[in-house]
Amino acid sequence: MTSANLPPRSGRQFSLKHGDYTAVVTELGASLRELTYRSKEVVCSWPADETAPCSNGRVLIPFPNRIADGAYTFDGTTYQLSIDEIERRNAIHGYGYRSYWELETLEDDRVTLAWRVPQISGYPFYLLVTADYRLADDGLHLRITAVNHGKQRAPWAFGLHPWFANGFGGYGDEIDGFNAQCRVTIPGDTHVTVDERLLPTGTEPVDGTKYDLREGQLLNQQPYDDAWTDLHHDADGTTTAEFERPDGLAVQVIGDESITSFQVCTGTGFPAFKHPSGVAIEPQTAYANTFNTGKDLITIEPGDTASTSLLIHAEQR
């Protein structure tokens, strides 16, 4: 096959449209490459033939964030994951984003993709994962479902890594100034403290600190690359983070009861070529190093299913 006949490196592009929303999901990693509302860019997109610059839109499974030294023990057996954050000696963001997923269904406003976990020595568990993206009047719905087809229990955690566009664009360090004009609300009472490897060392109350985003704050105290937990959930079980731009576009990230933390990253100090022009707000079922700490870790029994539902909702204020 000649290069002229090859699809983009991120695979086939599944374009969705419904009402005020459009989206593009990629075959590689079932990643959210584009999302617009009334023609405004909601997430920081990237060219289909290039690598997502900073995990943009990636589905982070079977774990989000970092695993210290790539090593963990589960049910009495120790496993070794690949070290792919070399400078900090961590495994990062799982394996789902590295594979081309299989298309199951495609409609004008919906796509469902599936990934069967391959033979990975560091994660030998037999899971079949589906990502169902659906556009509706209220935004983009995503449901992630993992079914354990194996004979042993499987450790599991999920995260999504959207970078929300600040509405200015920009390049490199100037992005920090644009992000500082955006307001973020995180409904978390507790901030996760980390060491120089960005691995958790404990937690602290957000009261009286720059991490108290419960009522919404401008991002004028960067950097942020932090997790919040002890989230407030509404009566229906959902928890909501919000990103509001100076142009009046507000984006809500709404997760079900399985979402226990949000990670926020401003990209401050990142190399210019990989600094998205916005802010990452990542809903997670568990934060960093969960395979070692067991904090919020989900265990999927043989034959059982774990699932998480999210909604990304945009509105012009």
PDB file of N, CA, C and O in Angstrom, residues 177-223:
ATOM      1  N   GLY A 177      -0.755  33.388  29.937  1.00  0.00           N
ATOM      2  CA  GLY A 177      -1.494  34.635  30.133  1.00  0.00           C
ATOM      3  C   GLY A 177      -2.933  34.534  29.680  1.00  0.00           C
ATOM      4  O   GLY A 177      -3.837  35.121  30.299  1.00  0.00           O
ATOM      5  N   PHE A 178      -3.176  33.799  28.610  1.00  0.00           N
ATOM      6  CA  PHE A 178      -4.545  33.599  28.146  1.00  0.00           C
ATOM      7  C   PHE A 178      -5.320  32.698  29.112  1.00  0.00           C
ATOM      8  O   PHE A 178      -6.486  32.969  29.430  1.00  0.00           O
ATOM      9  N   ASN A 179      -4.660  31.633  29.583  1.00  0.00           N
ATOM     10  CA  ASN A 179      -5.329  30.745  30.541  1.00  0.00           C
ATOM     11  C   ASN A 179      -5.673  31.466  31.836  1.00  0.00           C
ATOM     12  O   ASN A 179      -6.669  31.132  32.499  1.00  0.00           O
ATOM     13  N   ALA A 180      -4.861  32.456  32.204  1.00  0.00           N
ATOM     14  CA  ALA A 180      -5.096  33.195  33.449  1.00  0.00           C
ATOM     15  C   ALA A 180      -6.399  33.976  33.412  1.00  0.00           C
ATOM     16  O   ALA A 180      -6.921  34.385  34.458  1.00  0.00           O
ATOM     17  N   GLN A 181      -6.951  34.188  32.211  1.00  0.00           N
ATOM     18  CA  GLN A 181      -8.218  34.900  32.080  1.00  0.00           C
ATOM     19  C   GLN A 181      -9.418  33.952  32.094  1.00  0.00           C
ATOM     20  O   GLN A 181     -10.560  34.395  31.960  1.00  0.00           O
ATOM     21  N   CYS A 182      -9.147  32.679  32.241  1.00  0.00           N
ATOM     22  CA  CYS A 182     -10.207  31.661  32.276  1.00  0.00           C
ATOM     23  C   CYS A 182     -10.497  31.284  33.720  1.00  0.00           C
ATOM     24  O   CYS A 182      -9.622  31.320  34.587  1.00  0.00           O
ATOM     25  N   ARG A 183     -11.731  30.888  33.945  1.00  0.00           N
ATOM     26  CA  ARG A 183     -12.182  30.538  35.295  1.00  0.00           C
ATOM     27  C   ARG A 183     -12.479  29.040  35.350  1.00  0.00           C
ATOM     28  O   ARG A 183     -13.138  28.495  34.458  1.00  0.00           O
ATOM     29  N   VAL A 184     -12.003  28.394  36.401  1.00  0.00           N
ATOM     30  CA  VAL A 184     -12.214  26.957  36.579  1.00  0.00           C
ATOM     31  C   VAL A 184     -12.892  26.705  37.919  1.00  0.00           C
ATOM     32  O   VAL A 184     -12.528  27.303  38.943  1.00  0.00           O
ATOM     33  N   THR A 185     -13.865  25.822  37.895  1.00  0.00           N
ATOM     34  CA  THR A 185     -14.537  25.376  39.110  1.00  0.00           C
ATOM     35  C   THR A 185     -14.314  23.875  39.265  1.00  0.00           C
ATOM     36  O   THR A 185     -14.607  23.108  38.335  1.00  0.00           O
ATOM     37  N   ILE A 186     -13.771  23.473  40.403  1.00  0.00           N
ATOM     38  CA  ILE A 186     -13.564  22.061  40.719  1.00  0.00           C
ATOM     39  C   ILE A 186     -14.241  21.787  42.058  1.00  0.00           C
ATOM     40  O   ILE A 186     -13.881  22.390  43.072  1.00  0.00           O
ATOM     41  N   PRO A 187     -15.211  20.879  42.119  1.00  0.00           N
ATOM     42  CA  PRO A 187     -15.981  20.669  43.339  1.00  0.00           C
ATOM     43  C   PRO A 187     -15.295  19.715  44.312  1.00  0.00           C
ATOM     44  O   PRO A 187     -15.903  18.755  44.806  1.00  0.00           O
ATOM     45  N   GLY A 188     -14.005  19.967  44.608  1.00  0.00           N
ATOM     46  CA  GLY A 188     -13.243  19.063  45.460  1.00  0.00           C
ATOM     47  C   GLY A 188     -12.781  19.743  46.736  1.00  0.00           C
ATOM     48  O   GLY A 188     -12.249  20.853  46.705  1.00  0.00           O
ATOM     49  N   ASP A 189     -12.933  19.049  47.862  1.00  0.00           N
ATOM     50  CA  ASP A 189     -12.524  19.587  49.159  1.00  0.00           C
ATOM     51  C   ASP A 189     -11.062  19.325  49.466  1.00  0.00           C
ATOM     52  O   ASP A 189     -10.506  19.916  50.405  1.00  0.00           O
ATOM     53  N   THR A 190     -10.427  18.426  48.697  1.00  0.00           N
ATOM     54  CA  THR A 190      -9.091  17.963  49.034  1.00  0.00           C
ATOM     55  C   THR A 190      -8.177  18.042  47.828  1.00  0.00           C
ATOM     56  O   THR A 190      -8.567  17.682  46.715  1.00  0.00           O
ATOM     57  N   HIS A 191      -6.965  18.522  48.070  1.00  0.00           N
ATOM     58  CA  HIS A 191      -5.917  18.595  47.051  1.00  0.00           C
ATOM     59  C   HIS A 191      -4.907  17.478  47.305  1.00  0.00           C
ATOM     60  O   HIS A 191      -4.518  17.215  48.452  1.00  0.00           O
ATOM     61  N   VAL A 192      -4.468  16.818  46.247  1.00  0.00           N
ATOM     62  CA  VAL A 192      -3.498  15.736  46.356  1.00  0.00           C
ATOM     63  C   VAL A 192      -2.094  16.318  46.244  1.00  0.00           C
ATOM     64  O   VAL A 192      -1.755  16.945  45.228  1.00  0.00           O
ATOM     65  N   THR A 193      -1.287  16.139  47.266  1.00  0.00           N
ATOM     66  CA  THR A 193       0.095  16.600  47.238  1.00  0.00           C
ATOM     67  C   THR A 193       0.966  15.557  46.534  1.00  0.00           C
ATOM     68  O   THR A 193       0.688  14.360  46.576  1.00  0.00           O
ATOM     69  N   VAL A 194       2.033  16.032  45.880  1.00  0.00           N
ATOM     70  CA  VAL A 194       2.888  15.133  45.100  1.00  0.00           C
ATOM     71  C   VAL A 194       4.356  15.454  45.347  1.00  0.00           C
ATOM     72  O   VAL A 194       4.705  16.526  45.843  1.00  0.00           O
ATOM     73  N   ASP A 195       5.224  14.495  44.958  1.00  0.00           N
ATOM     74  CA  ASP A 195       6.663  14.706  45.030  1.00  0.00           C
ATOM     75  C   ASP A 195       7.192  15.181  43.680  1.00  0.00           C
ATOM     76  O   ASP A 195       6.407  15.517  42.771  1.00  0.00           O
ATOM     77  N   GLU A 196       8.524  15.187  43.525  1.00  0.00           N
ATOM     78  CA  GLU A 196       9.118  15.687  42.293  1.00  0.00           C
ATOM     79  C   GLU A 196       8.832  14.788  41.093  1.00  0.00           C
ATOM     80  O   GLU A 196       8.990  15.214  39.940  1.00  0.00           O
ATOM     81  N   ARG A 197       8.360  13.570  41.328  1.00  0.00           N
ATOM     82  CA  ARG A 197       7.984  12.655  40.244  1.00  0.00           C
ATOM     83  C   ARG A 197       6.494  12.734  39.943  1.00  0.00           C
ATOM     84  O   ARG A 197       5.978  11.952  39.157  1.00  0.00           O
ATOM     85  N   LEU A 198       5.797  13.673  40.578  1.00  0.00           N
ATOM     86  CA  LEU A 198       4.353  13.863  40.441  1.00  0.00           C
ATOM     87  C   LEU A 198       3.578  12.647  40.932  1.00  0.00           C
ATOM     88  O   LEU A 198       2.480  12.363  40.450  1.00  0.00           O
ATOM     89  N   LEU A 199       4.135  11.974  41.935  1.00  0.00           N
ATOM     90  CA  LEU A 199       3.476  10.847  42.585  1.00  0.00           C
ATOM     91  C   LEU A 199       2.882  11.317  43.912  1.00  0.00           C
ATOM     92  O   LEU A 199       3.486  12.137  44.619  1.00  0.00           O
ATOM     93  N   PRO A 200       1.695  10.831  44.268  1.00  0.00           N
ATOM     94  CA  PRO A 200       1.029  11.312  45.481  1.00  0.00           C
ATOM     95  C   PRO A 200       1.836  11.037  46.754  1.00  0.00           C
ATOM     96  O   PRO A 200       2.431   9.966  46.919  1.00  0.00           O
ATOM     97  N   THR A 201       1.850  12.043  47.631  1.00  0.00           N
ATOM     98  CA  THR A 201       2.463  11.895  48.950  1.00  0.00           C
ATOM     99  C   THR A 201       1.436  12.023  50.064  1.00  0.00           C
ATOM    100  O   THR A 201       1.743  11.725  51.227  1.00  0.00           O
ATOM    101  N   GLY A 202       0.232  12.484  49.724  1.00  0.00           N
ATOM    102  CA  GLY A 202      -0.805  12.667  50.724  1.00  0.00           C
ATOM    103  C   GLY A 202      -1.883  13.591  50.197  1.00  0.00           C
ATOM    104  O   GLY A 202      -1.947  13.864  48.995  1.00  0.00           O
ATOM    105  N   THR A 203      -2.699  14.090  51.091  1.00  0.00           N
ATOM    106  CA  THR A 203      -3.744  15.036  50.718  1.00  0.00           C
ATOM    107  C   THR A 203      -3.803  16.154  51.746  1.00  0.00           C
ATOM    108  O   THR A 203      -3.303  16.018  52.866  1.00  0.00           O
ATOM    109  N   GLU A 204      -4.434  17.277  51.348  1.00  0.00           N
ATOM    110  CA  GLU A 204      -4.587  18.418  52.236  1.00  0.00           C
ATOM    111  C   GLU A 204      -5.891  19.127  51.904  1.00  0.00           C
ATOM    112  O   GLU A 204      -6.339  19.105  50.746  1.00  0.00           O
ATOM    113  N   PRO A 205      -6.518  19.748  52.893  1.00  0.00           N
ATOM    114  CA  PRO A 205      -7.728  20.529  52.605  1.00  0.00           C
ATOM    115  C   PRO A 205      -7.398  21.703  51.686  1.00  0.00           C
ATOM    116  O   PRO A 205      -6.310  22.278  51.767  1.00  0.00           O
ATOM    117  N   VAL A 206      -8.331  22.056  50.826  1.00  0.00           N
ATOM    118  CA  VAL A 206      -8.102  23.178  49.914  1.00  0.00           C
ATOM    119  C   VAL A 206      -8.353  24.521  50.573  1.00  0.00           C
ATOM    120  O   VAL A 206      -7.965  25.562  50.030  1.00  0.00           O
ATOM    121  N   ASP A 207      -8.972  24.547  51.738  1.00  0.00           N
ATOM    122  CA  ASP A 207      -9.358  25.795  52.386  1.00  0.00           C
ATOM    123  C   ASP A 207      -8.166  26.752  52.511  1.00  0.00           C
ATOM    124  O   ASP A 207      -7.104  26.390  53.023  1.00  0.00           O
ATOM    125  N   GLY A 208      -8.355  27.991  52.026  1.00  0.00           N
ATOM    126  CA  GLY A 208      -7.347  29.020  52.174  1.00  0.00           C
ATOM    127  C   GLY A 208      -6.141  28.887  51.271  1.00  0.00           C
ATOM    128  O   GLY A 208      -5.151  29.594  51.465  1.00  0.00           O
ATOM    129  N   THR A 209      -6.209  28.009  50.277  1.00  0.00           N
ATOM    130  CA  THR A 209      -5.089  27.818  49.367  1.00  0.00           C
ATOM    131  C   THR A 209      -5.505  28.150  47.940  1.00  0.00           C
ATOM    132  O   THR A 209      -6.682  28.343  47.645  1.00  0.00           O
ATOM    133  N   LYS A 210      -4.520  28.184  47.041  1.00  0.00           N
ATOM    134  CA  LYS A 210      -4.828  28.439  45.640  1.00  0.00           C
ATOM    135  C   LYS A 210      -5.595  27.275  45.017  1.00  0.00           C
ATOM    136  O   LYS A 210      -6.074  27.392  43.883  1.00  0.00           O
ATOM    137  N   TYR A 211      -5.697  26.175  45.742  1.00  0.00           N
ATOM    138  CA  TYR A 211      -6.385  24.997  45.227  1.00  0.00           C
ATOM    139  C   TYR A 211      -7.874  24.983  45.568  1.00  0.00           C
ATOM    140  O   TYR A 211      -8.573  24.035  45.210  1.00  0.00           O
ATOM    141  N   ASP A 212      -8.350  26.016  46.237  1.00  0.00           N
ATOM    142  CA  ASP A 212      -9.785  26.088  46.534  1.00  0.00           C
ATOM    143  C   ASP A 212     -10.505  26.676  45.319  1.00  0.00           C
ATOM    144  O   ASP A 212     -10.646  27.888  45.177  1.00  0.00           O
ATOM    145  N   LEU A 213     -10.952  25.787  44.449  1.00  0.00           N
ATOM    146  CA  LEU A 213     -11.650  26.183  43.227  1.00  0.00           C
ATOM    147  C   LEU A 213     -13.133  25.864  43.298  1.00  0.00           C
ATOM    148  O   LEU A 213     -13.817  25.837  42.277  1.00  0.00           O
ATOM    149  N   ARG A 214     -13.634  25.633  44.498  1.00  0.00           N
ATOM    150  CA  ARG A 214     -15.016  25.175  44.640  1.00  0.00           C
ATOM    151  C   ARG A 214     -16.032  26.209  44.186  1.00  0.00           C
ATOM    152  O   ARG A 214     -17.111  25.834  43.694  1.00  0.00           O
ATOM    153  N   GLU A 215     -15.711  27.487  44.330  1.00  0.00           N
ATOM    154  CA  GLU A 215     -16.626  28.545  43.905  1.00  0.00           C
ATOM    155  C   GLU A 215     -16.224  29.151  42.568  1.00  0.00           C
ATOM    156  O   GLU A 215     -16.841  30.109  42.116  1.00  0.00           O
ATOM    157  N   GLY A 216     -15.189  28.615  41.961  1.00  0.00           N
ATOM    158  CA  GLY A 216     -14.696  29.132  40.694  1.00  0.00           C
ATOM    159  C   GLY A 216     -13.632  30.191  40.907  1.00  0.00           C
ATOM    160  O   GLY A 216     -13.847  31.141  41.664  1.00  0.00           O
ATOM    161  N   GLN A 217     -12.476  30.034  40.274  1.00  0.00           N
ATOM    162  CA  GLN A 217     -11.385  30.988  40.393  1.00  0.00           C
ATOM    163  C   GLN A 217     -10.717  31.176  39.043  1.00  0.00           C
ATOM    164  O   GLN A 217     -10.630  30.242  38.239  1.00  0.00           O
ATOM    165  N   LEU A 218     -10.233  32.407  38.793  1.00  0.00           N
ATOM    166  CA  LEU A 218      -9.375  32.625  37.640  1.00  0.00           C
ATOM    167  C   LEU A 218      -8.073  31.850  37.829  1.00  0.00           C
ATOM    168  O   LEU A 218      -7.564  31.734  38.948  1.00  0.00           O
ATOM    169  N   LEU A 219      -7.522  31.379  36.715  1.00  0.00           N
ATOM    170  CA  LEU A 219      -6.281  30.597  36.781  1.00  0.00           C
ATOM    171  C   LEU A 219      -5.069  31.533  36.741  1.00  0.00           C
ATOM    172  O   LEU A 219      -4.189  31.416  35.890  1.00  0.00           O
ATOM    173  N   ASN A 220      -5.016  32.450  37.692  1.00  0.00           N
ATOM    174  CA  ASN A 220      -3.939  33.434  37.731  1.00  0.00           C
ATOM    175  C   ASN A 220      -2.886  33.084  38.778  1.00  0.00           C
ATOM    176  O   ASN A 220      -2.072  33.934  39.151  1.00  0.00           O
ATOM    177  N   GLN A 221      -2.921  31.827  39.248  1.00  0.00           N
ATOM    178  CA  GLN A 221      -1.898  31.357  40.186  1.00  0.00           C
ATOM    179  C   GLN A 221      -1.247  30.080  39.655  1.00  0.00           C
ATOM    180  O   GLN A 221      -0.989  29.151  40.394  1.00  0.00           O
ATOM    181  N   GLN A 222      -0.983  30.071  38.362  1.00  0.00           N
ATOM    182  CA  GLN A 222      -0.345  28.921  37.739  1.00  0.00           C
ATOM    183  C   GLN A 222       1.089  28.778  38.286  1.00  0.00           C
ATOM    184  O   GLN A 222       1.663  29.762  38.757  1.00  0.00           O
ATOM    185  N   PRO A 223       1.646  27.554  38.225  1.00  0.00           N
ATOM    186  CA  PRO A 223       1.171  26.384  37.480  1.00  0.00           C
ATOM    187  C   PRO A 223       0.187  25.538  38.268  1.00  0.00           C
ATOM    188  O   PRO A 223       0.144  25.584  39.502  1.00  0.00           O
TER     189      PRO A 223
END
